[in-house]
Short mmCIF file of C-alpha atoms in Angstrom, two decimals:
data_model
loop_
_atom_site.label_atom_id
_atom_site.label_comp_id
_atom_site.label_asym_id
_atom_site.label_seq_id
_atom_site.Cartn_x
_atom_site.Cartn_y
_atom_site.Cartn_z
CA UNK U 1 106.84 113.18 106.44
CA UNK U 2 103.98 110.86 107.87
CA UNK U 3 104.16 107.64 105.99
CA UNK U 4 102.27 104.28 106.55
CA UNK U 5 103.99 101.08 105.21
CA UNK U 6 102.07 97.71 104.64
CA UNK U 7 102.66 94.15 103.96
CA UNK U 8 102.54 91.93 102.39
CA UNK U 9 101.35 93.61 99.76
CA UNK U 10 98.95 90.88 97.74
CA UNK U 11 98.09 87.53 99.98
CA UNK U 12 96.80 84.78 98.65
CA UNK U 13 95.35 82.09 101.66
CA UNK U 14 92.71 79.01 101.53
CA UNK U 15 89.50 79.34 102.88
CA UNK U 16 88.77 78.53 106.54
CA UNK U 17 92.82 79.41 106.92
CA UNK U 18 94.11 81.84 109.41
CA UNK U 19 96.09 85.18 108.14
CA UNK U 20 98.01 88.68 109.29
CA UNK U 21 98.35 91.47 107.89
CA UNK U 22 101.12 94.11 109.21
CA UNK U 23 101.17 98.06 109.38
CA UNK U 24 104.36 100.48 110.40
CA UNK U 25 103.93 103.59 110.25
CA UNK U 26 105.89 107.05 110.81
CA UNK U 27 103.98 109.79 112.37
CA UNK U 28 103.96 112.14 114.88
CA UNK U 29 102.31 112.99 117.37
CA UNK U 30 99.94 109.54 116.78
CA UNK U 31 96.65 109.84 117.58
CA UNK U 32 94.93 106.93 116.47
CA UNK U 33 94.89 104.13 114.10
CA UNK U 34 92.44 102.39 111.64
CA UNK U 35 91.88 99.63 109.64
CA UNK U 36 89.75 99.42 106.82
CA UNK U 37 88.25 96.75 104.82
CA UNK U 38 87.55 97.72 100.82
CA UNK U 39 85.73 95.48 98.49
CA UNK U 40 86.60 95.57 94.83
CA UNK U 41 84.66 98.42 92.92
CA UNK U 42 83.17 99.91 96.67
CA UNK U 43 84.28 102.33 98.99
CA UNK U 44 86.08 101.70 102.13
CA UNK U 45 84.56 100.38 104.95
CA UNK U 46 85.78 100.43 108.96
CA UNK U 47 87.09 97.58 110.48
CA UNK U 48 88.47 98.91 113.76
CA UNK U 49 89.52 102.36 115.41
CA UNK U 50 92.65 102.28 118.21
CA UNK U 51 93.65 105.05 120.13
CA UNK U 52 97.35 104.94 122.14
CA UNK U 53 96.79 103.33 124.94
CA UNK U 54 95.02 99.92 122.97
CA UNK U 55 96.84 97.19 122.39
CA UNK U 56 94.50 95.19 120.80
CA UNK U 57 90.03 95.69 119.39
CA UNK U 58 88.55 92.75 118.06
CA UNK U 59 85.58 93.21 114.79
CA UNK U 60 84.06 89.48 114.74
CA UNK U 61 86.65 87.76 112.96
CA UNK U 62 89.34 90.99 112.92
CA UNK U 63 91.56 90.96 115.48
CA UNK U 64 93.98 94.55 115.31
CA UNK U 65 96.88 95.11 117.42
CA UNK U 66 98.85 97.88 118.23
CA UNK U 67 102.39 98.54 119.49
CA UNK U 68 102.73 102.26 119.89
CA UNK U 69 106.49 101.87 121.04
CA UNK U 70 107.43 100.02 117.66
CA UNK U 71 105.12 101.82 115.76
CA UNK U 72 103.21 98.48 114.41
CA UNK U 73 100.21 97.41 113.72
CA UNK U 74 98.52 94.32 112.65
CA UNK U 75 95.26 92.76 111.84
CA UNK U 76 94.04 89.32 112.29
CA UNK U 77 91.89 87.37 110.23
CA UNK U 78 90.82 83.72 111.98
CA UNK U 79 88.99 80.84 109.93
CA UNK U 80 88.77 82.99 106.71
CA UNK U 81 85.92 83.42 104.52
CA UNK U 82 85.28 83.83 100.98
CA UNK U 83 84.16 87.05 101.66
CA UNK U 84 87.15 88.24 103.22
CA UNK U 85 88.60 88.75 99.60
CA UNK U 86 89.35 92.58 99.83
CA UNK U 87 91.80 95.35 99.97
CA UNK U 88 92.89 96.12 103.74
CA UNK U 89 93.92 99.22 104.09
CA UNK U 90 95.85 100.46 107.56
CA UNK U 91 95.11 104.72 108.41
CA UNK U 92 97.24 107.14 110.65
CA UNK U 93 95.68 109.87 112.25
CA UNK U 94 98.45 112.41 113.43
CA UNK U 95 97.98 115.49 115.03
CA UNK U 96 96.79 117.82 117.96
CA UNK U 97 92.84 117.92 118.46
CA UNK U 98 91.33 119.52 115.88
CA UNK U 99 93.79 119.30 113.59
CA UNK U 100 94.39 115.96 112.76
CA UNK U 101 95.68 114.43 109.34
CA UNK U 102 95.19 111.12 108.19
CA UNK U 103 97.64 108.58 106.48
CA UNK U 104 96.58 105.99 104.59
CA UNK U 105 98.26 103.10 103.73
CA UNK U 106 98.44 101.44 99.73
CA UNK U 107 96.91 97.93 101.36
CA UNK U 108 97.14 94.80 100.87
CA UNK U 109 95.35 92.85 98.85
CA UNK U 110 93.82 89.46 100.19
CA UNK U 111 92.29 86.91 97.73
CA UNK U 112 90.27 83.70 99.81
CA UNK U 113 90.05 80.93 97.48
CA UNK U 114 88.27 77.84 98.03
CA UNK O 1 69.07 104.88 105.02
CA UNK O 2 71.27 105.18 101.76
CA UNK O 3 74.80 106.28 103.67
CA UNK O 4 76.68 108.26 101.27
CA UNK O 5 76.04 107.87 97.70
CA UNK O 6 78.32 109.41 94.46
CA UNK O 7 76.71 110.52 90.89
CA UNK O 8 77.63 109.51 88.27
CA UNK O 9 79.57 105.95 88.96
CA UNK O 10 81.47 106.09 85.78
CA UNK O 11 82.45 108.90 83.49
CA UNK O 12 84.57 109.72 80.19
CA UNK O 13 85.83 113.25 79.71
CA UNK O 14 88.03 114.85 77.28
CA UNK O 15 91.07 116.99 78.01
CA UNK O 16 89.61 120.19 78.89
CA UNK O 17 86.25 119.40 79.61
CA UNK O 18 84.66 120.24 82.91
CA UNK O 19 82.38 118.47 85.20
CA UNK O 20 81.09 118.05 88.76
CA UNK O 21 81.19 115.03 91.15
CA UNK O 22 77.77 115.08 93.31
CA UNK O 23 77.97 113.44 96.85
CA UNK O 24 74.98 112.95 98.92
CA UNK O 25 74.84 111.95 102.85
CA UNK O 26 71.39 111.56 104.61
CA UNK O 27 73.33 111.18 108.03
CA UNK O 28 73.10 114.71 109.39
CA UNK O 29 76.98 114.28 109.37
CA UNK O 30 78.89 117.94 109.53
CA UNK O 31 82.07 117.17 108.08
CA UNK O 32 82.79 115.51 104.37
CA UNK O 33 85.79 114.77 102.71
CA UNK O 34 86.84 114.05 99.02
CA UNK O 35 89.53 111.65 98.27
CA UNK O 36 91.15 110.26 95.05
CA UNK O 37 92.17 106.70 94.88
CA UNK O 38 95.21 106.01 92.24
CA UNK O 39 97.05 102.75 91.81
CA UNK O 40 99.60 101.96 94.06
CA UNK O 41 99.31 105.25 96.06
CA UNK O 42 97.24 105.66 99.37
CA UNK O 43 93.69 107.66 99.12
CA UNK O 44 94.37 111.16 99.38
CA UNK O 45 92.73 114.32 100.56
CA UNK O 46 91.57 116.75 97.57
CA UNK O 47 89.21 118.82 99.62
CA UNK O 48 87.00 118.30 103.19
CA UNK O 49 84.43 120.25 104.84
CA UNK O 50 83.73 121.10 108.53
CA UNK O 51 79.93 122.47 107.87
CA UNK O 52 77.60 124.10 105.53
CA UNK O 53 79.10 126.56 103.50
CA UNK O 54 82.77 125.89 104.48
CA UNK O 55 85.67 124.39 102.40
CA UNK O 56 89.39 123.54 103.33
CA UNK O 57 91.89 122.24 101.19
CA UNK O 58 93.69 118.63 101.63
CA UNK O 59 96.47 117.44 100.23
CA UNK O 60 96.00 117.46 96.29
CA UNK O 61 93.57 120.32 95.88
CA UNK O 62 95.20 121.69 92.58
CA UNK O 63 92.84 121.53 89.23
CA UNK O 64 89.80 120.45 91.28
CA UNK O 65 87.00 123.02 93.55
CA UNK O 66 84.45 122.16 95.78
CA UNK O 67 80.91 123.61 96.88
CA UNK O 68 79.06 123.27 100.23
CA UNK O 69 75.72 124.86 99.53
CA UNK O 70 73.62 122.38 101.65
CA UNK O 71 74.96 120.20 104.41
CA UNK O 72 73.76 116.98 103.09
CA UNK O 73 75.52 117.41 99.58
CA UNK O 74 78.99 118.01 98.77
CA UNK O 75 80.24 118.91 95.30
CA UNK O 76 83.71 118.43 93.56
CA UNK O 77 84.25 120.39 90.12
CA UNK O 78 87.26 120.09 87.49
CA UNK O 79 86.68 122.87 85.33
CA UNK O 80 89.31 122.03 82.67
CA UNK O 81 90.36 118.24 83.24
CA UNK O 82 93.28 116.52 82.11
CA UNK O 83 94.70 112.97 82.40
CA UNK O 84 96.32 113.32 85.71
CA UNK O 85 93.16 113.58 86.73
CA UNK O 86 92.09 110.04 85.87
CA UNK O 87 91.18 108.39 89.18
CA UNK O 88 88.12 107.04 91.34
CA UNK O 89 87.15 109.53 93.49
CA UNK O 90 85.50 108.68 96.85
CA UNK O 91 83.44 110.67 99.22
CA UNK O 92 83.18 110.65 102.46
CA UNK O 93 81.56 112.38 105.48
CA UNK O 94 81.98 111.89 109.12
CA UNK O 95 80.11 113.47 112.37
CA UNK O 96 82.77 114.90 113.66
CA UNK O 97 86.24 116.60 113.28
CA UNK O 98 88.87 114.21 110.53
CA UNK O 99 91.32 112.30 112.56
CA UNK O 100 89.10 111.85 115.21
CA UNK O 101 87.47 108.92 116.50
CA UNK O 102 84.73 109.59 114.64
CA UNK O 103 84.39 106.70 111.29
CA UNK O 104 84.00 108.66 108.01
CA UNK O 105 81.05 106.76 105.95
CA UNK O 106 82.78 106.18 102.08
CA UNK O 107 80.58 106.52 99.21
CA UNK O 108 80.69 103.96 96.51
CA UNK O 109 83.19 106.14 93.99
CA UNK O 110 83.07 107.38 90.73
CA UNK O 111 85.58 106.38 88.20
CA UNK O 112 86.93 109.31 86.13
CA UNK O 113 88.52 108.56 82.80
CA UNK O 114 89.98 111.45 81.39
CA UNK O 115 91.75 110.99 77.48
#
């Protein structure tokens, strides 16, 4: 069964402060990996998309790695703002073309305060 | 250039009563998706579409159908709700196939209360 585990699960960080969050997953095949960033009360919104072969895609202030051997994932957040105060949710595509599946991870929930 | 939008935002039902979910996307994208968002559980797939006039099941597509009539809109219908089926629902729609590299647009959601 594909499963995405993430953590920590709340956060709780000072503004201008740096923070990561992490992402393991169990899939197979992979195919790609996403992160997402989802405000309180709106719909998800893309941060990043890596296939296999990236180690790392930066988003402004995002940073995401990704270790296909370990199966990890993380994303980076430098100099944080108060804005940054969202759910960040990690998703697993799996599958052949055409008939991929995604995983999505619970998040975690980051809270900037001032 | 409104994205994807969701009608209503907010709704009460009663066990038993039936409704439909209205998604709109003014992208020209083929493929949309419904999810449901519960607490402490990942979004899942209810029910996604490759085109106009085609509809696939996901993951949780028990209690709840789906209509793709016209490519821009995409509707989700309980016909006899009950209170598992309190959740916010999100749309989505992407250009391309799911699980591709393709980012699927969300929709703002509609919270479902069902008593």
């Amino acid at each position: 069964k594909n499963q995405v585990e993430q953590s920590p699960q709340s956060l709780i960080i000072l503004e201008g402060k740096n923070c990561t969050l992490q992402c393991n997953y169990t899939v197979s095949p992979f195919s790609n990996l996403r992160w997402y960033k989802q405000d309180t009360g709106r719909g998800p919104v893309s941060l990043t998309i890596m296939t296999f072969s990236e180690n790392t895609k930066s988003n402004g202030r995002y940073t995401a790695t990704l270790d296909a051997d370990t199966k990890q994932s993380s994303l980076h957040i430098t100099a944080s703002q108060l804005s940054d105060s969202a759910s960040y949710i990690c998703v697993v595509s799996a599958g052949y073309f055409g008939n991929e599946k995604l995983t999505f991870g619970t998040g975690t929930r980051l809270t900037i305060i001032p | 250039n409104a994205g994807v939008t969701q009608t209503p935002k907010f709704r009460v039902l009663k066990t038993g009563q039936s409704m439909t979910l209205l998604c709109a996307q003014d992208m020209n994208h083929e493929y949309m998706y419904w999810y449901r968002q519960d607490p402490g559980m990942g979004l899942r797939l209810i029910h996604y579409s490759v085109g106009e006039g085609t509809t696939a099941k996901g993951e949780v597509p028990d209690g709840y159908n789906v209509s793709r009539l016209k490519k821009q809109n995409f509707l989700l219908g309980l016909e006899s709700a009950a209170p598992s089926q309190t959740s916010v629902y999100f749309c989505a729609s992407s250009y391309s196939e799911r699980g591709g590299l393709e980012t699927q647009y969300f929709g703002p959601g509609t919270r479902l209360l069902v008593l």
